Amino acid sequence: MNDVMILGDVKEGSLDIRTLELLGVGKKLAGDLGVGLSVVLMGDAVSTVAEQAASYGPDRVYKLEHPLLKGVNPDMWLASLQQACKQINPKIVLLSHSLIGMELGPRLACRLNTRLTTDCIDLSIDPEDGLLLRTKPVSGGNAISVFKCPGEPQLATVRANVFDPAEAADGNGEIVDMVPEIDESMITVESIEVVKEEVVALDKADVVISGGAGLGDEDGFEILQDLSKALSKSFGSVMIGCSRVAVDKGWISSDHQVGLTGTMISPDIYIAVGISGAIQHLVGMIKSKKIIAINTDPGCNMFNVADYGVVEDYEKVVPALVKRLEELS
Amino acid sequence: MKEIGIIVCAKQIPDPEAPLSDVSVNAETQEVVVDAPPVISPFDENALEVAIRLKEELGAKITVLSMGKKVSDTVLRKSLVAGADELILLQDDAFEKLDSHSIASALAGAIRKIGEFDLVLTGRQAGDWDSGQVGLILGEILGLPCINLAREIKVEDGNVVVKKVIPEGYERVRAKMPALVTVSNEVGELRYISRTKMLKMLKGVGSIPSWSAEDLGITLETLQKMGIMTLSSPPDMRRDCQFIEGTPDELSDKLAAVFKSLR
Ligand SMILES: Cc1cc2nc3c(=O)[nH]c(=O)nc-3n(C[C@H](O)[C@H](O)[C@H](O)COP(=O)(O)OP(=O)(O)OC[C@H]3O[C@@H](n4cnc5c(N)ncnc54)[C@H](O)[C@@H]3O)c2cc1C
């Protein structure tokens, strides 16, 4: 077979939005090549999501169910995915550039002896040879590069929030059961425990207030918290973000990090406090509808991408702003 | 207990954190040109820091491998000053713009040549091509247990125990060594080395071994380029910034008005 194959991510018992985006771009590529679209779903119980996936109109949904596929053990997922590729023999395989996709992609590429391009923001078919043209930001986003690589299947991981998600349709793709040939002896990395932490869902925020190295210390985030409280009276959900330096310094946990190796977001309002505007940070927030920057350095790059700028020490302006907002409410 | 052997793969790259005004795109040579001194890729420095902490805690021999067309040993010598025991450069004209698989194969060749080791550490991704592949492919080629995105790494009884980043928090996992772990910035930055210490210690560093493709037994035909078709500047991100001015009190009045207008 010559399908375009995508690996689905399941989140809280339902198809993740990233998978809908993969379905969207996968359908387009399959159409361009005149081939079918297959979705692979793995887990201990994926029947319900398989039906959900089938309704989006792929040709086939492969269901790999096994108790060892519960949670995400990369060894088990990789072996099963490798098996699916062998049996489906796809022309193109797309994974989302999620934490699990980042891990499975390179290892799968090695096992299948093909070449992977990660974190793609555009994909198309070269009409001359039918190979995948893979567009990817490089150097943090300082340049955009298009790659073409030999090997089969053609393999890419896809950045979130770039492709339009597939529309729900009344499709009824065929659901095919595939029995994963895995057992415990193949596990090389053993899970001791999964520790759930309170993680912020930055991508769900209406307003994000982010702090960077310019906060000077951990307490700076308390000042941002006060602003968050004051703004949450007028705006839906207000959350705290940060730059990588704030994480490196141990001021705040990494789930708050915005950017290339953090979360990519597009809130209504983004407030950057003491963040210089490095490219790896900008790519994570540049799609925000309005950007407000507070920074002591009038020459900092954040002002180049901001809609509103305040050149001032945040410790002077933010508390005053909080006070003012409280008076007004 | 026997001292453990740690191999850290560290890449020299154009400074990814150079001011944007010093960065330009040369579409013709397909290069991002950075007008600043090269650096060790930041996540590789995180990996080195982990290795040094393990050395302090348990005793370890740290070997740093750095591969490229031309690697400046002045950049990489920093790793020796910071606490690595040995630095080996993998240099060859044939190593220019290779794809991740070819780089990983060459690193695997070097690691096999070194022979004994317990742990291979790499950064989660390099700050030039942001590909995030070499570490994991290297682990696959060497047939090692692979752990991605470590935020804490411990060694206990011949096992590596890692807190790895997962969407809902972290997962504690364990693998028998030898193993490969890719390191994320949460582990903390490479320790600070003062300039004076750097200059003083650099004097004591002898000549650095450099291995070519031939030394690694690599036939050039097996090396593949990364397949760049085009390299171009990104879309313009600039907006017209409206600066708000005044005393803090005036500023907060004006900002409050901005927020009101955005409601
Ligand atoms: C491969 C790679 C991936 C990366 N991924 C990310 C990522 O996902 N997210 C990310 O953020 N970074 C990322 N980075 C790091 C990035 O390059 C920058 O180093 C980082 O974003 C800088 O953080 P910052 O702006 O907080 O710090 P700095 O660049 O140090 O800026 C601090 C700013 O605070 C201002 N300031 C100082 N004092 C005050 C004050 N009192 N009031 C107001 N302003 C003040 C200063 O003028 C300055 O502009 C990555 C780097 C690499 C190489």
XYZ file of C-alpha atoms and ligand atoms in Angstrom:
645
model
C 0.000 0.000 0.000
C 1.109 3.555 -0.460
C -0.852 5.400 2.168
C -0.144 8.544 4.061
C -0.128 7.312 7.650
C -0.526 9.424 10.763
C -0.087 8.471 14.404
C -2.915 9.718 16.594
C -2.454 11.242 20.047
C -5.210 10.555 22.532
C -5.885 13.074 25.261
C -8.428 12.514 27.994
C -10.154 9.778 26.034
C -10.542 11.829 22.895
C -8.470 12.658 19.805
C -6.012 15.426 20.560
C -6.345 18.601 18.502
C -2.858 17.882 17.138
C -4.217 14.709 15.587
C -6.986 16.639 13.893
C -4.309 18.924 12.460
C -2.384 15.870 11.225
C -5.607 14.562 9.686
C -5.989 17.888 7.923
C -2.531 17.977 6.361
C -2.478 14.188 5.850
C -5.673 14.337 3.836
C -4.236 17.053 1.625
C -1.019 15.117 0.966
C -2.918 11.882 0.302
C -5.101 13.794 -2.156
C -2.085 15.241 -3.947
C -0.533 11.795 -4.253
C -3.817 10.072 -5.055
C -3.341 7.599 -2.215
C -5.254 6.621 0.910
C -5.018 8.062 4.417
C -4.485 5.795 7.403
C -4.649 6.651 11.074
C -2.831 4.507 13.629
C -4.095 4.564 17.195
C -2.335 2.827 20.048
C -3.279 2.288 23.662
C -4.832 -0.216 26.011
C -8.358 0.642 24.861
C -8.854 2.881 21.834
C -12.162 1.684 20.341
C -14.039 4.888 21.057
C -11.339 7.155 19.669
C -10.994 4.839 16.665
C -14.642 5.514 15.846
C -14.106 9.200 16.399
C -11.099 9.129 14.046
C -13.030 7.148 11.425
C -15.672 9.871 11.313
C -13.095 12.348 9.993
C -12.988 10.382 6.791
C -9.613 8.628 6.586
C -9.660 5.459 4.508
C -8.527 3.267 7.349
C -8.045 3.441 11.094
C -5.641 0.870 12.511
C -6.275 0.010 16.095
C -3.393 -1.415 18.097
C -4.651 -2.363 21.543
C -2.495 -3.978 24.182
C -2.232 -3.651 27.965
C 1.446 -2.674 27.556
C 0.455 0.280 25.377
C -1.306 1.916 28.310
C 0.287 5.251 29.149
C 3.209 5.865 26.867
C 6.105 3.488 27.208
C 8.345 4.555 24.326
C 9.838 1.065 23.854
C 6.391 -0.462 23.473
C 5.041 2.337 21.306
C 8.077 2.290 19.088
C 7.954 -1.467 18.519
C 4.239 -1.277 17.727
C 4.665 1.699 15.439
C 7.498 -0.030 13.623
C 5.267 -3.050 13.168
C 2.423 -0.885 11.859
C 4.779 0.699 9.332
C 5.912 -2.714 8.195
C 2.377 -3.972 7.695
C 0.869 -0.815 6.232
C 3.962 0.027 4.186
C 3.077 3.725 3.989
C 4.653 6.229 1.656
C 4.525 9.035 4.203
C 4.376 8.893 7.997
C 3.445 11.963 10.040
C 3.731 12.319 13.800
C 2.930 15.391 15.825
C 5.907 17.232 17.314
C 4.595 16.494 20.795
C 6.854 15.165 23.545
C 6.110 11.606 22.456
C 6.435 12.410 18.756
C 9.811 14.042 19.425
C 10.942 10.819 21.042
C 9.441 8.271 18.653
C 10.329 10.101 15.434
C 14.142 9.845 15.454
C 14.128 6.316 16.811
C 11.597 5.192 14.216
C 13.621 6.852 11.456
C 16.683 4.907 12.550
C 14.858 1.596 12.728
C 13.254 2.050 9.320
C 16.491 3.406 7.869
C 14.823 6.555 6.614
C 15.319 10.279 7.282
C 13.154 12.431 9.484
C 12.545 16.171 9.485
C 11.238 17.459 12.812
C 8.900 20.303 13.718
C 7.620 21.002 10.193
C 5.383 23.978 9.496
C 4.596 23.130 5.895
C 4.543 19.940 3.867
C 3.989 19.404 0.185
C 4.801 16.917 -2.541
C 7.528 17.521 -5.100
C 5.652 16.756 -8.324
C 8.846 15.529 -9.957
C 9.697 12.656 -7.708
C 6.764 12.448 -5.320
C 9.035 13.083 -2.317
C 7.975 15.169 0.638
C 9.127 18.782 0.768
C 9.556 19.552 4.452
C 9.547 23.178 5.582
C 11.040 23.748 9.006
C 12.201 26.787 10.972
C 15.899 26.477 11.851
C 18.254 28.424 14.066
C 15.404 29.033 16.470
C 13.344 30.684 13.752
C 16.037 32.935 12.285
C 15.575 31.111 8.988
C 13.141 28.821 7.261
C 14.514 25.836 5.419
C 12.982 23.372 3.002
C 14.420 19.858 3.100
C 14.051 16.898 0.806
C 15.381 13.537 1.915
C 15.528 10.108 0.365
C 14.113 7.013 2.030
C 10.802 5.377 2.581
C 8.597 6.049 4.317
C 8.995 9.814 4.111
C 8.899 10.903 7.721
C 8.111 14.185 9.466
C 6.959 15.513 12.816
C 4.562 18.424 12.589
C 4.421 21.579 14.705
C 1.172 22.203 16.582
C -1.143 25.051 15.799
C 0.041 25.538 12.204
C -2.202 23.354 10.070
C -5.970 23.718 10.066
C -7.613 20.838 11.877
C -9.743 18.470 9.802
C -13.449 19.236 9.909
C -15.693 16.635 11.443
C -17.385 14.771 8.626
C -19.676 11.773 8.378
C -16.845 9.658 7.087
C -16.751 6.032 7.962
C -13.208 4.847 7.500
C -12.709 1.155 7.889
C -11.497 0.186 11.360
C -8.832 -2.498 11.223
C -7.515 -4.405 14.226
C -3.805 -5.007 14.337
C -2.319 -7.157 17.084
C 0.864 -5.603 18.494
C 3.615 -8.143 18.795
C 5.124 -6.828 21.994
C 6.015 -8.280 25.343
C 7.640 -7.094 28.536
C 11.060 -8.421 27.608
C 11.315 -5.617 25.043
C 11.150 -2.916 27.711
C 14.591 -1.368 28.229
C 13.476 1.652 30.220
C 11.283 0.853 33.163
C 8.758 3.302 34.545
C 9.011 3.753 38.296
C 6.278 6.315 38.773
C 4.379 9.015 36.970
C 4.232 12.163 39.033
C 1.445 14.509 38.086
C 2.237 18.106 38.769
C 0.068 21.117 38.589
C 0.791 22.196 35.027
C -0.536 25.330 33.406
C -2.437 24.949 30.155
C -0.934 28.100 28.660
C -2.481 27.369 25.278
C -5.928 27.817 26.861
C -5.257 31.264 28.315
C -6.863 34.476 27.064
C -4.127 36.576 28.629
C -0.589 35.465 29.403
C 1.739 37.553 31.588
C 5.287 36.329 31.150
C 8.358 37.149 33.168
C 11.989 36.823 32.141
C 15.489 37.395 33.442
C 14.569 41.040 33.950
C 12.443 40.112 36.979
C 15.707 39.805 38.877
C 14.479 37.126 41.267
C 11.723 34.678 42.080
C 9.682 37.291 43.925
C 9.125 39.088 40.640
C 6.583 36.432 39.753
C 4.545 37.453 42.796
C 4.217 40.922 41.328
C 3.058 39.306 38.070
C 0.603 37.172 40.082
C -0.911 40.366 41.500
C -1.347 41.694 37.984
C -2.857 38.389 36.942
C -5.407 38.630 39.752
C -6.289 42.198 38.843
C -6.700 41.401 35.140
C -8.708 38.241 35.714
C -11.595 40.457 36.868
C -11.999 41.752 33.312
C -10.523 38.970 31.201
C -11.364 35.289 31.082
C -8.423 33.192 31.927
C -5.137 34.867 32.836
C -2.023 32.753 33.271
C 1.644 33.228 34.072
C 4.272 32.407 31.462
C 8.020 32.875 31.392
C 11.194 32.798 29.342
C 13.695 29.978 29.494
C 16.106 31.955 31.600
C 13.496 32.198 34.368
C 13.291 28.393 34.306
C 17.068 27.974 34.209
C 17.375 30.152 37.272
C 14.862 27.989 39.089
C 12.339 30.788 39.608
C 9.446 28.910 38.026
C 8.693 25.452 36.614
C 9.187 24.691 32.941
C 5.508 24.136 32.120
C 5.271 27.951 32.193
C 7.936 28.366 29.506
C 6.858 30.010 26.274
C 8.824 29.415 23.087
C 10.521 26.959 20.818
C 11.209 24.424 23.535
C 8.280 25.484 25.688
C 4.664 26.070 24.713
C 3.624 27.906 21.555
C 0.647 30.111 22.236
C -1.609 32.699 20.632
C -3.558 34.442 23.415
C -5.573 37.635 22.963
C -3.020 39.564 25.019
C 0.588 38.710 25.772
C 2.444 40.796 28.321
C 6.223 40.363 28.240
C 7.886 41.647 31.395
C 11.682 41.766 31.454
C 12.028 39.544 28.387
C 14.484 40.636 25.710
C 12.787 39.020 22.706
C 15.193 36.254 21.644
C 14.040 34.464 18.523
C 13.408 31.208 20.393
C 11.024 33.079 22.671
C 9.317 35.056 19.907
C 8.336 31.989 17.879
C 6.265 30.894 20.866
C 4.196 34.065 21.251
C 4.340 36.020 18.002
C 0.831 34.924 17.057
C -0.636 36.696 20.095
C -3.296 39.196 19.029
C -1.854 42.044 21.097
C 1.597 42.182 22.597
C 2.542 44.519 25.436
C 6.198 44.788 26.437
C 7.632 46.205 29.645
C 11.400 46.501 29.585
C 14.076 48.906 30.829
C 16.023 48.663 27.566
C 14.431 50.776 24.811
C 16.568 48.915 22.257
C 15.430 45.426 23.209
C 13.987 43.311 20.463
C 10.679 42.710 22.207
C 9.658 46.272 21.345
C 10.105 45.467 17.646
C 7.292 42.949 17.784
C 5.107 44.624 20.412
C 1.942 46.665 19.876
C 2.463 48.631 23.089
C 5.731 49.352 24.840
C 6.665 50.706 28.244
C 10.297 51.572 28.888
C 10.459 51.365 32.653
C 11.531 49.203 35.568
C 8.713 46.690 36.002
C 8.972 46.987 39.786
C 7.798 50.565 39.462
C 5.132 50.237 36.817
C 3.482 46.894 37.509
C 2.507 47.495 41.170
C 1.192 50.941 40.210
C -0.821 49.357 37.422
C -2.237 46.736 39.761
C -3.327 49.452 42.161
C -4.966 51.412 39.360
C -6.801 48.364 37.998
C -8.070 47.587 41.486
C -9.368 51.132 41.933
C -11.173 50.880 38.633
C -12.861 47.576 39.358
C 32.777 1.321 43.337
C 34.280 1.491 39.902
C 34.417 4.926 38.360
C 31.785 5.318 35.655
C 32.539 6.403 32.111
C 30.428 9.250 30.767
C 30.504 10.424 27.185
C 29.041 13.851 26.474
C 28.344 14.826 22.870
C 28.716 18.577 22.536
C 28.356 20.548 19.358
C 29.954 23.851 18.485
C 27.405 26.177 16.888
C 27.017 29.837 15.940
C 25.735 31.601 19.060
C 21.961 30.948 18.971
C 21.392 33.709 21.484
C 23.282 36.416 19.624
C 21.309 39.654 19.209
C 19.083 39.456 16.139
C 20.875 42.417 14.629
C 23.965 40.194 14.336
C 22.123 37.421 12.539
C 21.550 37.223 8.808
C 20.501 34.614 6.303
C 22.645 33.772 3.300
C 20.292 32.002 0.930
C 23.066 31.255 -1.511
C 25.402 29.408 0.840
C 22.353 28.167 2.747
C 23.721 29.384 6.024
C 22.580 31.449 8.936
C 25.448 33.852 9.485
C 26.029 34.990 13.052
C 28.417 37.820 13.706
C 29.499 36.573 17.129
C 31.909 33.947 18.465
C 30.683 30.349 18.303
C 29.558 28.579 21.467
C 28.828 25.110 22.779
C 25.163 24.415 22.061
C 23.306 25.331 25.290
C 21.568 21.999 25.894
C 24.906 20.219 25.427
C 26.281 22.442 28.171
C 23.395 21.266 30.354
C 24.453 17.670 29.569
C 28.035 18.482 30.517
C 26.894 19.989 33.796
C 25.038 16.767 34.636
C 28.179 14.759 33.884
C 30.305 16.960 36.128
C 27.823 16.675 38.994
C 27.869 12.880 38.663
C 31.636 12.983 38.673
C 31.659 15.037 41.857
C 29.180 12.706 43.501
C 30.388 9.283 42.394
C 33.631 9.691 40.533
C 33.523 9.481 36.756
C 35.659 9.874 33.718
C 34.090 12.365 31.341
C 34.923 12.301 27.659
C 33.537 15.070 25.486
C 33.024 14.325 21.793
C 32.556 17.190 19.395
C 31.987 16.693 15.717
C 31.975 19.051 12.774
C 33.727 20.131 9.652
C 35.999 22.311 11.722
C 35.732 22.439 15.485
C 37.494 25.183 17.352
C 39.207 23.617 20.309
C 39.239 26.979 22.053
C 35.446 26.806 22.282
C 35.382 23.192 23.372
C 38.291 23.483 25.805
C 35.836 25.183 28.095
C 34.482 21.687 28.755
C 37.872 20.613 30.129
C 38.100 23.677 32.302
C 34.603 22.997 33.602
C 35.518 19.457 34.634
C 35.664 17.033 31.698
C 38.687 14.727 31.600
C 39.128 14.332 27.906
C 38.070 16.084 24.744
C 38.102 14.402 21.343
C 37.294 16.331 18.193
C 35.782 14.515 15.234
C 36.773 16.676 12.320
C 36.640 16.132 8.617
C 35.726 18.174 5.564
C 33.235 15.416 4.844
C 31.382 16.259 8.078
C 29.786 19.412 6.677
C 25.976 19.689 6.764
C 25.431 15.993 7.359
C 22.029 14.596 8.171
C 21.325 13.464 11.719
C 21.715 9.788 10.898
C 25.172 10.260 9.419
C 26.290 12.347 12.409
C 24.963 9.747 14.812
C 26.761 6.976 12.878
C 30.066 8.801 13.107
C 29.568 9.492 16.835
C 28.722 5.824 17.303
C 31.972 4.943 15.524
C 33.901 7.173 17.889
C 32.169 5.753 20.957
C 32.942 2.209 19.845
C 36.534 3.248 19.366
C 36.628 4.623 22.916
C 35.285 1.271 24.043
C 34.160 1.339 27.640
C 31.433 3.656 28.850
C 28.344 3.627 31.024
C 26.419 6.693 30.047
C 26.085 8.784 26.897
C 24.618 12.256 27.402
C 23.530 14.675 24.689
C 21.506 17.875 24.691
C 17.852 17.548 23.711
C 18.498 19.467 20.490
C 21.196 21.661 19.008
C 20.533 25.373 18.730
C 21.532 25.680 15.067
C 19.254 23.268 13.187
C 16.902 22.535 16.103
C 16.506 19.010 14.881
C 16.554 17.016 18.096
C 17.490 13.722 16.496
C 21.168 12.866 16.880
C 21.028 11.727 20.512
C 18.173 9.299 20.074
C 19.476 7.907 16.783
C 22.865 7.434 18.404
C 21.210 5.448 21.174
C 19.423 3.284 18.612
C 22.595 2.641 16.617
C 24.469 1.637 19.762
C 21.507 -0.474 20.866
C 21.219 1.373 24.183
C 18.180 2.100 26.312
C 17.178 5.675 25.386
C 15.647 8.240 27.702
C 14.541 11.545 26.227
C 14.221 14.939 27.923
C 15.786 14.413 31.306
C 15.258 17.058 33.951
C 17.185 15.173 36.645
C 19.678 12.324 36.353
C 20.991 10.025 39.079
C 23.098 6.895 38.976
C 22.267 4.096 41.421
C 23.592 0.511 41.442
C 24.490 0.322 37.800
C 21.237 1.988 36.740
C 20.518 5.451 35.515
C 17.415 6.895 37.175
C 15.890 9.843 35.378
C 13.070 12.270 35.889
C 11.875 12.773 32.351
C 9.584 15.558 31.230
C 6.089 14.379 30.294
C 3.037 16.532 29.536
C 1.406 16.022 32.920
C 4.532 16.465 35.046
C 7.382 14.023 35.166
C 7.996 10.310 35.037
C 10.676 8.602 37.047
C 12.261 5.926 34.878
C 15.171 3.551 35.298
C 17.446 1.852 32.795
C 20.396 -0.425 33.158
C 23.635 1.194 32.043
C 25.078 1.632 29.507
C 22.295 3.943 28.436
C 21.736 7.146 26.510
C 19.975 10.169 27.981
C 19.112 13.451 26.277
C 19.180 16.405 28.617
C 16.793 19.349 28.920
C 17.559 22.753 30.410
C 15.679 22.047 33.662
C 18.796 20.271 34.989
C 20.441 23.679 35.316
C 23.093 25.682 33.540
C 26.738 24.769 33.155
C 28.645 26.128 36.148
C 30.146 29.550 35.816
C 33.810 29.669 34.946
C 35.557 32.980 35.469
C 37.641 34.347 32.648
C 40.794 34.282 34.726
C 40.274 30.654 35.626
C 39.531 29.875 32.022
C 42.687 31.575 30.771
C 44.839 30.027 33.466
C 43.522 26.511 32.988
C 43.598 26.658 29.214
C 47.362 26.939 29.412
C 47.543 23.568 31.133
C 45.517 21.797 28.456
C 47.710 19.832 26.094
C 46.993 19.016 22.502
C 43.523 17.760 21.710
C 43.111 14.545 19.709
C 41.257 14.909 16.446
C 39.801 11.949 14.563
C 38.885 12.039 10.896
C 36.321 9.981 9.015
C 39.112 7.603 8.088
C 40.199 7.229 11.720
C 36.631 6.239 12.509
C 36.528 3.708 9.696
C 33.757 5.599 7.906
C 33.459 5.239 4.158
C 32.514 8.605 2.746
C 29.718 7.198 0.578
C 27.755 6.290 3.687
C 27.613 9.943 4.772
C 24.518 11.790 3.594
C 23.949 15.534 3.489
C 20.889 16.940 5.177
C 19.141 17.728 1.928
C 18.543 21.476 2.114
C 16.577 22.701 -0.888
C 16.275 26.327 0.211
C 17.109 28.480 3.188
C 15.372 31.823 3.499
C 14.559 34.585 5.932
C 11.445 34.124 8.038
C 8.387 36.308 7.489
C 8.722 39.761 9.033
C 7.447 39.773 12.596
C 7.654 43.499 13.200
C 4.746 45.500 14.545
C 4.419 49.209 15.050
C 5.082 49.665 18.703
C 3.188 52.445 20.385
C 5.321 53.610 23.307
C 3.507 54.675 26.429
C 5.306 57.306 28.455
C 5.091 59.130 31.748
C 5.628 58.665 35.465
C 4.669 55.240 36.852
C 1.293 56.670 37.881
C 0.630 58.144 34.465
C 1.830 54.940 32.867
C -0.558 52.849 34.879
C -3.440 55.139 33.943
C -2.606 54.817 30.288
C -2.019 51.060 30.511
C -5.303 50.588 32.319
C -6.947 52.422 29.436
C -5.213 50.123 26.953
C -6.530 47.079 28.799
C -9.985 48.594 28.827
C -9.841 49.083 25.074
C -8.775 45.488 24.579
C -11.582 44.042 26.628
C 17.782 25.717 21.139
C 17.279 26.813 22.015
C 15.962 26.782 22.447
C 15.471 27.819 23.241
N 14.156 27.776 23.619
C 13.647 28.824 24.311
C 12.246 28.868 24.673
O 11.479 27.947 24.384
N 11.802 29.954 25.359
C 12.621 31.001 25.716
O 12.140 31.959 26.328
N 13.934 30.969 25.410
C 14.466 29.906 24.734
N 15.799 29.904 24.452
C 16.665 30.930 25.074
C 16.669 32.255 24.347
O 17.646 32.231 23.341
C 17.015 33.411 25.320
O 18.218 33.133 25.979
C 15.950 33.666 26.389
O 14.665 33.735 25.804
C 16.262 34.955 27.087
O 15.393 35.118 28.179
P 15.078 36.551 28.767
O 14.542 37.418 27.706
O 14.258 36.331 29.985
O 16.515 37.026 29.263
P 17.452 38.199 28.725
O 17.744 38.015 27.303
O 18.569 38.270 29.687
O 16.558 39.496 28.841
C 16.212 40.110 30.031
C 15.530 41.415 29.695
O 15.048 42.018 30.895
C 15.218 43.429 30.794
N 15.238 43.972 32.156
C 16.229 43.918 33.061
N 15.840 44.493 34.227
C 14.562 44.905 34.067
C 13.617 45.554 34.906
N 13.895 45.879 36.180
N 12.394 45.846 34.409
C 12.090 45.507 33.125
N 12.950 44.889 32.279
C 14.179 44.572 32.739
C 16.514 43.591 30.041
O 16.560 44.851 29.409
C 16.433 42.433 29.037
O 15.836 42.853 27.823
C 16.319 28.876 23.649
C 17.629 28.903 23.216
C 18.113 27.885 22.424
C 19.527 27.963 21.964
